[in-house]
Amino acid sequence: MRTITVSLAALALLLAPGVATPAPGAMAAFAGAPASALLAGLALGPADAALAAVSVPATALASPEASAVLAAAPALASPDSAASAPDSAPDSAPDSAPAPAAPIGGETRASVYVRSDTDHTTVVSPRVRHRQQLRTPRRVLDVTYSLDAWSSASVDIRSAATSTVREIRHEGDLGYREEIGASAISVGYRLSHEPDYLSNAIRLGYERDLLQRTITLGVRLFGAVDRVGRSGDEHFRELLQSGGALLSAAFVVTRTTVVQLAYELRGVHGYQASPYRFVALDASGPCSAAATLCVPEEVPRLRARHAVVGRARQALGSRASIGATYRFYADSWALRSHTAAIDLALMPARGALIGLEYRAYAQSGASFYRTRYAVGDGLRFYTRDRELSSLGDHRLALRGLYERPLRRGRFDIGLLIAGSRLQYDGFIGLDRVFALDLTTTLGGAF
């Protein structure tokens, strides 16, 4: 299976209607590129892997929060769909001609993500990633390290009689991918640690190209075991286990149209509440003297999550393309959400790319979520998690990417600026949050 990395030069070719074979020295022919690689390169909307700042596991697809899924997940709704393609491109000459030896190299990219909102929360997340071909472009080792440093005096923290909380999370990810004929296998391990949380996760993947690489089918299995603690209480220990599968299909419909579909099922069992959150009974809002009783948050220990995603991209002439995404989410807590996004990508000059994206998100509340709980109401579960309430989100993002070829490899730099507005329909103490986030990237291939 020959896989390519679609760069800006390739994008210009893919956008051109009627292009059959690129000129010598350009990237791979559109008709000969795997559907997965085309989607990875054309996902210039919310899923642009080159500008993604935070490492998101495959299980993020089956999560109700659209911001994590659509802002960071790569095109195939899996962390490695775009990044797993080797740096070299296949030769576009006929099969009878000898193929030149592909260079054996790697790619390194660093990014910094900064987010601040009106709920007094700030996140700074640097990330470094290196991909290295091992003796052949068909074998790729992928190593990622990220750090999340955040400080918050949000309404949740203030309601717990705490002024400001600061915390740092470290995460490392190791992946390996190998192509065998028209197929590819991948394995990965992720370790995430913060003072009160430890997560270990593994993943296995398989992809198969069909019909001259115009269709790519993929399956991914994943599982995680998390240990939940509570700062200041060494005796508090809870376990959270999760696992599931992701199915994906990518299609090259025409020379200027690509489509991708994905479905994920994820099961979660264990402690899913917050050890720091308490719920007031016979009172609205946070725990206070007006409450008859304040009880620890309690939510079901079992949760089944489903998510379906559809994405399409269409070329508009030789220097523009438009993309659209729709996502539906449902789980056993009766939470439902819809996400719709549209984006426009332009190439104003050689090596330059500009993208504009708008995303809308809406969700219903969980079945047991209430703005007010009462003593003796017979409920088993109590929560003051605003992410389980009815809410909506609007996000507008502008991104730019500049790529310059080098004697051996390439250099690129990227910038993303986005603003969002979250509206909470049934959360006492906070009705809306405005946020601004900035991502810068710097990388190169050799």
XYZ file of C-alpha atoms in Angstrom:
446
model
C 0.000 0.000 0.000
C 1.601 3.250 -1.112
C 0.685 6.170 1.132
C 1.531 9.834 0.677
C 1.669 12.986 2.702
C -0.415 15.621 0.928
C 1.363 18.981 1.147
C 0.285 22.375 -0.154
C 1.751 21.543 -3.558
C -0.348 18.411 -3.697
C -3.410 20.318 -2.549
C -3.126 22.661 -5.517
C -3.135 19.644 -7.823
C -6.019 17.991 -6.032
C -8.120 21.125 -6.311
C -7.572 21.485 -10.047
C -10.486 19.979 -11.984
C -9.602 17.520 -14.693
C -6.040 16.938 -13.510
C -5.029 13.416 -14.435
C -1.294 13.294 -13.803
C 0.814 15.938 -12.048
C 3.947 17.341 -13.565
C 7.266 15.655 -12.738
C 8.547 16.627 -9.316
C 5.064 17.359 -7.961
C 3.216 15.217 -5.436
C 1.332 12.040 -6.261
C -1.409 11.858 -8.867
C -4.861 12.405 -7.447
C -6.177 9.138 -8.809
C -3.295 7.166 -7.297
C -3.418 8.521 -3.757
C -5.159 6.531 -1.016
C -8.455 7.958 0.111
C -7.204 8.237 3.667
C -4.227 10.368 2.631
C -6.414 12.650 0.543
C -8.772 13.217 3.419
C -5.868 13.882 5.737
C -4.490 16.507 3.405
C -7.815 18.104 2.539
C -9.142 18.342 6.074
C -8.378 22.041 6.255
C -11.302 22.829 8.493
C -11.525 21.972 12.208
C -9.520 18.796 11.740
C -6.337 20.180 10.228
C -3.722 17.922 11.771
C -0.922 20.391 11.088
C -2.549 22.951 13.357
C -3.913 20.597 16.013
C -2.473 21.608 19.354
C -3.629 18.964 21.779
C -3.252 15.221 21.446
C -6.699 13.643 21.464
C -7.190 9.877 21.752
C -9.471 8.006 19.386
C -12.049 7.737 22.147
C -12.629 11.480 21.944
C -15.006 10.914 19.030
C -17.559 9.368 21.391
C -17.562 12.396 23.660
C -20.336 14.984 23.792
C -17.983 17.942 23.850
C -17.639 19.186 20.290
C -14.707 21.441 21.081
C -12.397 18.526 21.812
C -13.571 16.435 18.918
C -13.790 18.845 16.024
C -11.024 21.202 17.036
C -8.359 18.575 17.437
C -9.355 15.269 15.884
C -7.714 14.434 12.544
C -9.677 13.798 9.386
C -10.425 10.127 9.899
C -11.568 10.711 13.474
C -8.441 8.957 14.715
C -5.223 10.481 16.043
C -2.942 9.012 13.412
C -4.946 9.255 10.215
C -3.034 12.220 8.860
C 0.212 11.884 10.709
C 0.788 8.230 9.923
C 1.463 8.843 6.233
C 5.182 8.748 5.439
C 6.902 11.861 4.176
C 7.730 10.551 0.728
C 5.337 10.372 -2.205
C 4.991 7.457 -4.616
C 6.290 7.848 -8.123
C 3.587 8.953 -10.548
C 5.151 7.154 -13.524
C 3.566 3.986 -14.949
C 4.233 0.728 -13.148
C 6.584 -0.403 -15.917
C 9.005 2.413 -15.151
C 11.501 1.932 -12.337
C 10.469 3.737 -9.154
C 13.131 5.923 -7.541
C 14.169 5.085 -4.002
C 12.120 7.009 -1.463
C 14.151 9.081 0.990
C 14.307 7.776 4.523
C 13.661 10.663 6.868
C 11.468 12.081 9.566
C 9.325 14.992 10.574
C 9.356 17.121 13.725
C 6.675 19.577 14.732
C 6.200 21.759 17.802
C 3.095 23.708 18.750
C 1.800 25.884 21.555
C -1.907 26.180 22.341
C -3.209 29.001 24.572
C -6.823 29.432 25.665
C -8.449 31.974 27.957
C -12.118 32.506 28.755
C -14.434 34.747 30.740
C -14.880 32.026 33.379
C -11.344 32.865 34.604
C -9.695 29.760 33.149
C -6.416 29.780 31.221
C -4.744 26.830 29.519
C -1.250 26.728 28.015
C -0.299 23.529 26.205
C 3.042 23.052 24.415
C 3.421 19.914 22.307
C 6.299 18.253 20.451
C 5.924 15.434 17.944
C 8.472 13.480 15.918
C 7.802 10.877 13.233
C 10.671 8.786 11.971
C 10.765 6.334 9.089
C 12.525 3.110 10.020
C 14.680 1.925 7.108
C 11.708 2.307 4.753
C 8.777 4.726 4.317
C 6.463 1.797 5.038
C 7.488 1.748 8.702
C 6.964 4.857 10.815
C 7.617 5.474 14.498
C 5.614 8.300 16.076
C 6.549 9.915 19.415
C 4.586 12.772 21.030
C 4.922 14.670 24.283
C 2.496 17.309 25.497
C 2.025 19.354 28.641
C -1.160 21.052 29.812
C -0.709 23.828 32.356
C -3.943 25.389 33.483
C -5.133 27.771 36.155
C -8.751 28.415 36.987
C -10.984 30.395 39.291
C -14.127 29.217 37.509
C -17.595 29.171 39.021
C -17.132 25.500 39.934
C -13.945 26.237 41.858
C -15.322 29.358 43.550
C -18.387 27.410 44.679
C -16.023 25.021 46.486
C -14.644 27.962 48.526
C -11.338 27.851 46.649
C -9.791 30.922 45.050
C -7.594 29.589 42.229
C -6.465 26.100 41.256
C -3.343 25.405 39.206
C -2.397 22.045 37.766
C -0.050 20.474 35.225
C -0.670 17.368 33.154
C 2.037 15.437 31.309
C 1.227 13.107 28.438
C 3.373 10.864 26.265
C 2.278 8.877 23.229
C 4.182 6.226 21.292
C 2.878 4.819 18.003
C 4.075 2.520 15.249
C 2.616 1.980 11.779
C 3.619 -0.470 9.061
C 2.270 -0.865 5.549
C 1.990 -4.350 4.100
C 0.847 -4.352 0.484
C -2.512 -2.601 0.300
C -2.966 -2.816 4.071
C -1.550 -1.057 7.113
C -1.393 -1.977 10.787
C -0.756 0.346 13.699
C -0.273 0.083 17.456
C 0.016 2.763 20.104
C 0.341 3.459 23.813
C -0.513 6.628 25.733
C 0.428 7.601 29.287
C -1.126 10.653 30.935
C -0.341 11.857 34.447
C -1.442 14.676 36.694
C -1.376 14.948 40.491
C -4.783 13.349 40.993
C -5.192 11.320 37.789
C -3.282 8.589 35.957
C -4.321 7.135 32.602
C -2.905 4.245 30.549
C -4.329 3.560 27.086
C -3.559 1.267 24.161
C -4.845 1.139 20.584
C -4.687 -1.241 17.619
C -5.564 -0.266 14.071
C -5.962 -1.785 10.627
C -6.557 -0.107 7.245
C -7.187 -1.529 3.791
C -7.137 0.254 0.421
C -9.567 -0.940 -2.244
C -10.371 -0.176 -5.888
C -7.051 1.407 -6.836
C -6.878 3.240 -3.538
C -10.100 5.182 -4.060
C -11.619 3.562 -0.949
C -9.948 3.138 2.421
C -11.599 1.114 5.165
C -10.303 1.249 8.713
C -10.970 -0.259 12.124
C -9.452 0.702 15.449
C -9.758 -0.980 18.843
C -8.824 0.892 21.992
C -8.900 0.548 25.744
C -7.862 2.553 28.789
C -7.515 2.113 32.528
C -7.571 5.304 34.609
C -6.910 5.823 38.295
C -8.792 8.716 39.875
C -7.498 10.385 43.039
C -8.205 13.463 45.112
C -5.574 15.995 46.111
C -5.043 16.069 49.859
C -6.676 12.667 50.404
C -4.270 9.774 49.939
C -6.985 7.252 50.776
C -9.274 8.234 47.896
C -8.778 5.858 44.951
C -11.268 5.070 42.193
C -10.955 3.143 38.941
C -12.281 4.054 35.504
C -12.138 1.602 32.580
C -13.098 2.254 28.974
C -12.858 0.562 25.606
C -14.432 0.377 22.216
C -14.048 0.403 18.453
C -13.892 2.939 15.660
C -14.944 2.105 12.086
C -14.118 4.475 9.227
C -14.472 4.624 5.460
C -12.965 7.217 3.110
C -13.957 7.593 -0.542
C -12.493 9.436 -3.514
C -15.823 10.125 -5.218
C -14.445 12.181 -8.120
C -11.169 13.898 -8.905
C -12.364 16.909 -6.931
C -14.543 15.315 -4.221
C -13.681 13.256 -1.149
C -16.063 11.871 1.499
C -15.440 10.256 4.872
C -17.731 8.399 7.280
C -16.929 7.155 10.773
C -18.741 5.435 13.647
C -17.491 4.866 17.148
C -18.828 2.832 20.042
C -17.280 3.350 23.441
C -18.143 1.812 26.796
C -17.093 3.375 30.098
C -17.304 1.724 33.510
C -16.225 3.055 36.870
C -16.012 6.364 38.685
C -17.142 9.188 36.388
C -18.017 11.910 38.875
C -15.729 14.649 40.181
C -14.280 14.016 43.648
C -14.306 17.780 44.244
C -17.903 18.540 43.291
C -20.796 18.713 45.753
C -24.502 19.207 45.015
C -26.938 21.290 47.069
C -30.302 19.791 48.074
C -33.350 22.026 48.521
C -31.454 24.948 47.007
C -30.469 26.228 43.597
C -26.892 26.763 42.495
C -23.757 25.876 44.456
C -23.696 24.569 48.013
C -24.474 27.318 50.528
C -26.090 27.925 53.884
C -29.470 27.917 52.138
C -29.135 24.226 51.279
C -30.642 21.607 53.559
C -27.804 19.254 52.690
C -24.759 19.122 50.437
C -23.927 15.698 49.018
C -21.011 14.455 46.872
C -21.721 14.272 43.173
C -22.975 10.847 42.096
C -23.459 9.732 38.475
C -24.006 6.291 36.891
C -20.918 4.084 36.788
C -21.794 2.694 33.354
C -22.013 4.748 30.157
C -22.353 3.616 26.540
C -21.411 6.224 23.934
C -22.157 6.340 20.211
C -20.968 8.847 17.623
C -21.435 9.099 13.858
C -19.466 11.554 11.712
C -19.790 12.484 8.051
C -17.348 14.780 6.261
C -17.003 15.910 2.653
C -14.664 18.207 0.725
C -15.134 19.717 -2.717
C -12.607 21.584 -4.855
C -13.621 25.008 -6.141
C -11.295 25.603 -9.043
C -7.551 25.249 -8.649
C -6.948 27.355 -5.519
C -9.944 26.863 -3.252
C -11.982 24.135 -1.608
C -14.956 23.925 0.725
C -15.622 21.341 3.398
C -18.574 20.352 5.566
C -18.881 18.141 8.657
C -21.825 16.752 10.600
C -21.634 14.748 13.799
C -24.348 13.089 15.901
C -23.714 11.824 19.422
C -25.912 9.788 21.789
C -25.268 7.939 25.029
C -27.001 5.859 27.685
C -27.350 8.930 29.929
C -29.880 10.257 27.380
C -27.513 13.026 26.272
C -27.813 13.907 22.589
C -25.751 16.370 20.578
C -25.467 17.715 17.039
C -22.418 19.390 15.500
C -22.286 21.087 12.111
C -19.246 22.795 10.611
C -18.336 24.400 7.304
C -14.994 25.774 6.185
C -13.334 27.419 3.210
C -9.666 26.954 2.267
C -7.802 29.275 -0.112
C -4.307 29.265 -1.641
C -3.493 32.943 -2.272
C 0.106 32.186 -3.250
C 2.477 29.298 -3.690
C 3.205 27.709 -0.336
C 0.495 29.679 1.496
C -2.850 28.460 2.762
C -5.659 30.370 4.513
C -8.724 28.742 6.052
C -11.916 30.069 7.639
C -14.236 27.800 9.622
C -17.556 28.128 11.455
C -18.902 25.476 13.798
C -22.200 25.193 15.664
C -22.921 22.739 18.468
C -26.030 21.929 20.518
C -26.727 19.282 23.126
C -29.527 18.186 25.427
C -28.967 17.539 29.117
C -28.416 14.168 30.771
C -31.552 12.440 32.057
C -30.634 12.953 35.712
C -29.432 16.562 35.427
C -31.504 19.081 37.381
C -31.085 22.766 38.147
C -32.465 21.999 41.624
C -32.517 18.775 43.654
C -34.735 18.151 46.667
C -34.414 15.890 49.682
C -36.650 12.878 49.264
C -37.157 13.213 45.512
C -36.088 9.600 45.052
C -33.231 10.297 42.643
C -30.160 8.075 42.751
C -27.863 10.497 40.960
C -26.923 14.114 41.597
C -24.670 16.352 39.524
C -23.673 19.962 39.080
C -21.553 19.298 36.011
C -22.413 22.020 33.523
C -21.166 19.817 30.653
C -24.141 17.547 31.388
C -26.638 20.403 31.106
C -28.346 21.666 27.966
C -25.906 23.942 26.125
C -24.869 25.376 22.786
C -21.624 26.600 21.261
C -20.622 28.757 18.287
C -17.018 28.948 17.113
C -15.311 30.940 14.364
C -11.692 30.182 13.463
C -9.140 31.661 11.076
C -6.004 29.724 10.252
C -2.978 30.185 8.092
C -0.162 27.902 7.006
C 3.010 28.659 5.090
C 5.210 25.887 3.689
C 8.582 26.264 2.022
C 10.477 23.422 0.368
C 14.078 22.828 1.338
C 16.864 21.019 -0.462
C 15.848 17.926 1.449
C 12.411 18.130 2.983
C 10.310 21.158 3.859
C 9.686 23.827 6.499
C 6.269 25.071 7.622
C 4.773 27.493 10.098
C 1.131 27.837 11.095
C -1.184 30.048 13.113
C -4.782 29.597 14.272
C -6.970 32.167 16.016
C -10.462 31.212 17.182
C -13.245 32.698 19.252
C -16.183 30.825 20.729
C -19.354 31.501 22.687
C -20.877 28.845 24.955
C -24.455 29.232 26.167
C -25.691 27.225 29.171
C -29.477 26.928 29.230
C -29.963 25.358 32.660
C -26.873 25.951 34.800
C -27.341 28.161 37.850
C -24.486 30.608 38.347
C -23.225 30.800 34.756
C -25.198 31.334 31.585
C -22.492 32.023 28.985
C -18.730 31.883 28.451
C -16.662 33.649 25.802
C -13.298 32.104 24.919
C -10.325 32.963 22.734
C -7.694 30.439 21.721
C -4.457 30.725 19.786
C -2.302 27.955 18.309
C 1.112 28.372 16.726
C 3.009 25.576 14.997
C 6.520 25.208 13.664
C 7.767 22.104 11.916
C 9.710 20.536 9.142
C 10.438 17.293 7.312
C 13.864 15.980 6.374
